[in-house]
Amino acid sequence: MKASLLLLSVPLATALAFAPSGSQQDPRTTTATKAKDPVVAIESISAIQYLDLQGTKTNVPAHSVVEVRLFQDFRNHIRVELLYENGDYSLIDAQALHILRNGGGKRDVKFVRTIPSGMRFPKLP
């Protein structure tokens, strides 16, 4: 009888060894969500140039720009939010975006790469 109990305990011990432990991995920090976390960098720039969808080139001096948010998951164009020092806001769909670092009037600007649900629009400073 004791031999049969011993044989039953081996598969049970093996199953318990491979069972997930009580301290499971936090689902908020999986690799799938880490790719969706915003990437933040602070750069000293002098201006931002962008080419809009109609082909017009626009130059935005950096002296009043506080934050630039670049959104992922847009295949045919670039979507950018610009937040200004005075609280103004711009949402731009562009073909190209140029960050100019050399020139007068440099300023440290926060750059954020995120997903569209990370927009600042309804929650402006």
Short mmCIF file of C-alpha atoms in Angstrom, two decimals:
data_model
loop_
_atom_site.label_atom_id
_atom_site.label_comp_id
_atom_site.label_asym_id
_atom_site.label_seq_id
_atom_site.Cartn_x
_atom_site.Cartn_y
_atom_site.Cartn_z
CA MET A 1 0.00 0.00 0.00
CA LYS A 2 2.83 2.37 0.84
CA ALA A 3 4.46 1.76 -2.54
CA SER A 4 1.27 2.82 -4.37
CA LEU A 5 1.07 6.02 -2.31
CA LEU A 6 4.69 6.74 -3.18
CA LEU A 7 3.96 6.29 -6.88
CA LEU A 8 1.00 8.71 -6.64
CA SER A 9 3.07 11.33 -4.86
CA VAL A 10 5.72 11.55 -7.64
CA PRO A 11 3.33 12.90 -10.34
CA LEU A 12 1.71 15.16 -7.75
CA ALA A 13 5.08 16.63 -6.72
CA THR A 14 6.02 17.11 -10.39
CA ALA A 15 2.75 18.89 -11.12
CA LEU A 16 3.24 21.21 -8.15
CA ALA A 17 6.78 22.01 -9.25
CA PHE A 18 5.57 23.22 -12.65
CA ALA A 19 2.45 24.99 -11.38
CA PRO A 20 2.54 28.80 -11.40
CA SER A 21 3.59 30.24 -8.09
CA GLY A 22 1.54 32.65 -6.00
CA SER A 23 3.73 35.58 -7.03
CA GLN A 24 2.68 35.70 -10.65
CA GLN A 25 4.13 38.16 -13.12
CA ASP A 26 2.45 41.56 -13.13
CA PRO A 27 0.39 41.73 -16.37
CA ARG A 28 1.05 45.47 -16.65
CA THR A 29 4.76 44.90 -17.23
CA THR A 30 4.69 42.28 -19.97
CA THR A 31 6.77 42.83 -23.09
CA ALA A 32 3.62 43.64 -25.08
CA THR A 33 2.83 46.63 -22.88
CA LYS A 34 6.46 47.70 -22.52
CA ALA A 35 6.43 48.42 -26.25
CA LYS A 36 3.46 50.73 -25.65
CA ASP A 37 5.13 52.67 -22.83
CA PRO A 38 6.10 56.20 -23.85
CA VAL A 39 9.72 56.86 -24.74
CA VAL A 40 10.87 60.21 -23.34
CA ALA A 41 13.95 62.27 -24.22
CA ILE A 42 14.95 65.89 -23.66
CA GLU A 43 16.83 67.56 -26.50
CA SER A 44 18.19 71.04 -27.03
CA ILE A 45 16.77 72.28 -30.34
CA SER A 46 16.43 75.55 -32.21
CA ALA A 47 13.45 74.83 -34.49
CA ILE A 48 11.04 72.21 -35.78
CA GLN A 49 10.23 72.02 -39.47
CA TYR A 50 7.44 69.88 -40.85
CA LEU A 51 6.00 69.19 -44.26
CA ASP A 52 2.21 68.96 -44.01
CA LEU A 53 0.05 66.60 -46.06
CA GLN A 54 -0.50 69.29 -48.71
CA GLY A 55 3.29 69.75 -49.17
CA THR A 56 3.69 73.07 -47.34
CA LYS A 57 6.86 73.44 -45.26
CA THR A 58 6.36 75.16 -41.90
CA ASN A 59 9.06 76.31 -39.49
CA VAL A 60 8.24 76.47 -35.76
CA PRO A 61 10.88 78.20 -33.59
CA ALA A 62 11.67 76.24 -30.42
CA HIS A 63 11.65 79.26 -28.10
CA SER A 64 8.03 78.63 -27.08
CA VAL A 65 7.72 74.83 -27.54
CA VAL A 66 7.70 72.81 -24.31
CA GLU A 67 6.79 69.30 -25.46
CA VAL A 68 6.60 67.37 -28.73
CA ARG A 69 4.60 64.12 -28.78
CA LEU A 70 5.09 61.78 -31.74
CA PHE A 71 2.43 59.10 -32.14
CA GLN A 72 3.13 55.56 -33.33
CA ASP A 73 0.73 53.36 -35.31
CA PHE A 74 0.17 55.78 -38.20
CA ARG A 75 1.35 54.16 -41.44
CA ASN A 76 0.87 56.84 -44.12
CA HIS A 77 1.78 59.98 -42.19
CA ILE A 78 3.24 61.34 -38.97
CA ARG A 79 0.99 62.70 -36.22
CA VAL A 80 2.59 65.17 -33.82
CA GLU A 81 1.31 67.18 -30.86
CA LEU A 82 3.08 70.40 -29.97
CA LEU A 83 2.54 71.93 -26.53
CA TYR A 84 3.64 75.53 -26.08
CA GLU A 85 4.82 77.46 -23.04
CA ASN A 86 1.69 79.64 -22.95
CA GLY A 87 -0.63 76.60 -22.95
CA ASP A 88 -1.39 76.60 -26.69
CA TYR A 89 -1.69 73.30 -28.51
CA SER A 90 -1.15 72.05 -32.07
CA LEU A 91 -2.05 68.69 -33.60
CA ILE A 92 -0.21 68.18 -36.87
CA ASP A 93 -0.47 65.47 -39.52
CA ALA A 94 2.72 65.65 -41.56
CA GLN A 95 4.65 63.86 -44.29
CA ALA A 96 8.02 64.69 -42.71
CA LEU A 97 9.35 66.16 -39.47
CA HIS A 98 12.75 67.82 -39.07
CA ILE A 99 14.34 68.69 -35.74
CA LEU A 100 16.92 71.47 -36.13
CA ARG A 101 19.59 71.66 -33.43
CA ASN A 102 21.96 74.30 -34.80
CA GLY A 103 20.89 77.90 -34.86
CA GLY A 104 19.91 80.69 -32.53
CA GLY A 105 17.35 80.46 -29.77
CA LYS A 106 18.02 76.93 -28.53
CA ARG A 107 15.73 75.46 -25.91
CA ASP A 108 15.42 72.15 -24.09
CA VAL A 109 12.27 70.41 -25.36
CA LYS A 110 10.72 67.20 -24.09
CA PHE A 111 10.13 64.60 -26.84
CA VAL A 112 7.68 61.78 -26.19
CA ARG A 113 7.00 58.83 -28.49
CA THR A 114 3.71 57.18 -27.53
CA ILE A 115 0.51 55.60 -28.84
CA PRO A 116 -2.58 57.61 -29.88
CA SER A 117 -4.35 56.93 -26.58
CA GLY A 118 -1.49 58.83 -24.91
CA MET A 119 -2.60 62.13 -26.45
CA ARG A 120 -2.58 65.15 -24.19
CA PHE A 121 -5.47 66.86 -25.98
CA PRO A 122 -8.35 66.76 -23.55
CA LYS A 123 -5.95 67.09 -20.61
CA LEU A 124 -4.01 70.24 -21.52
CA PRO A 125 -1.86 71.96 -18.86
#
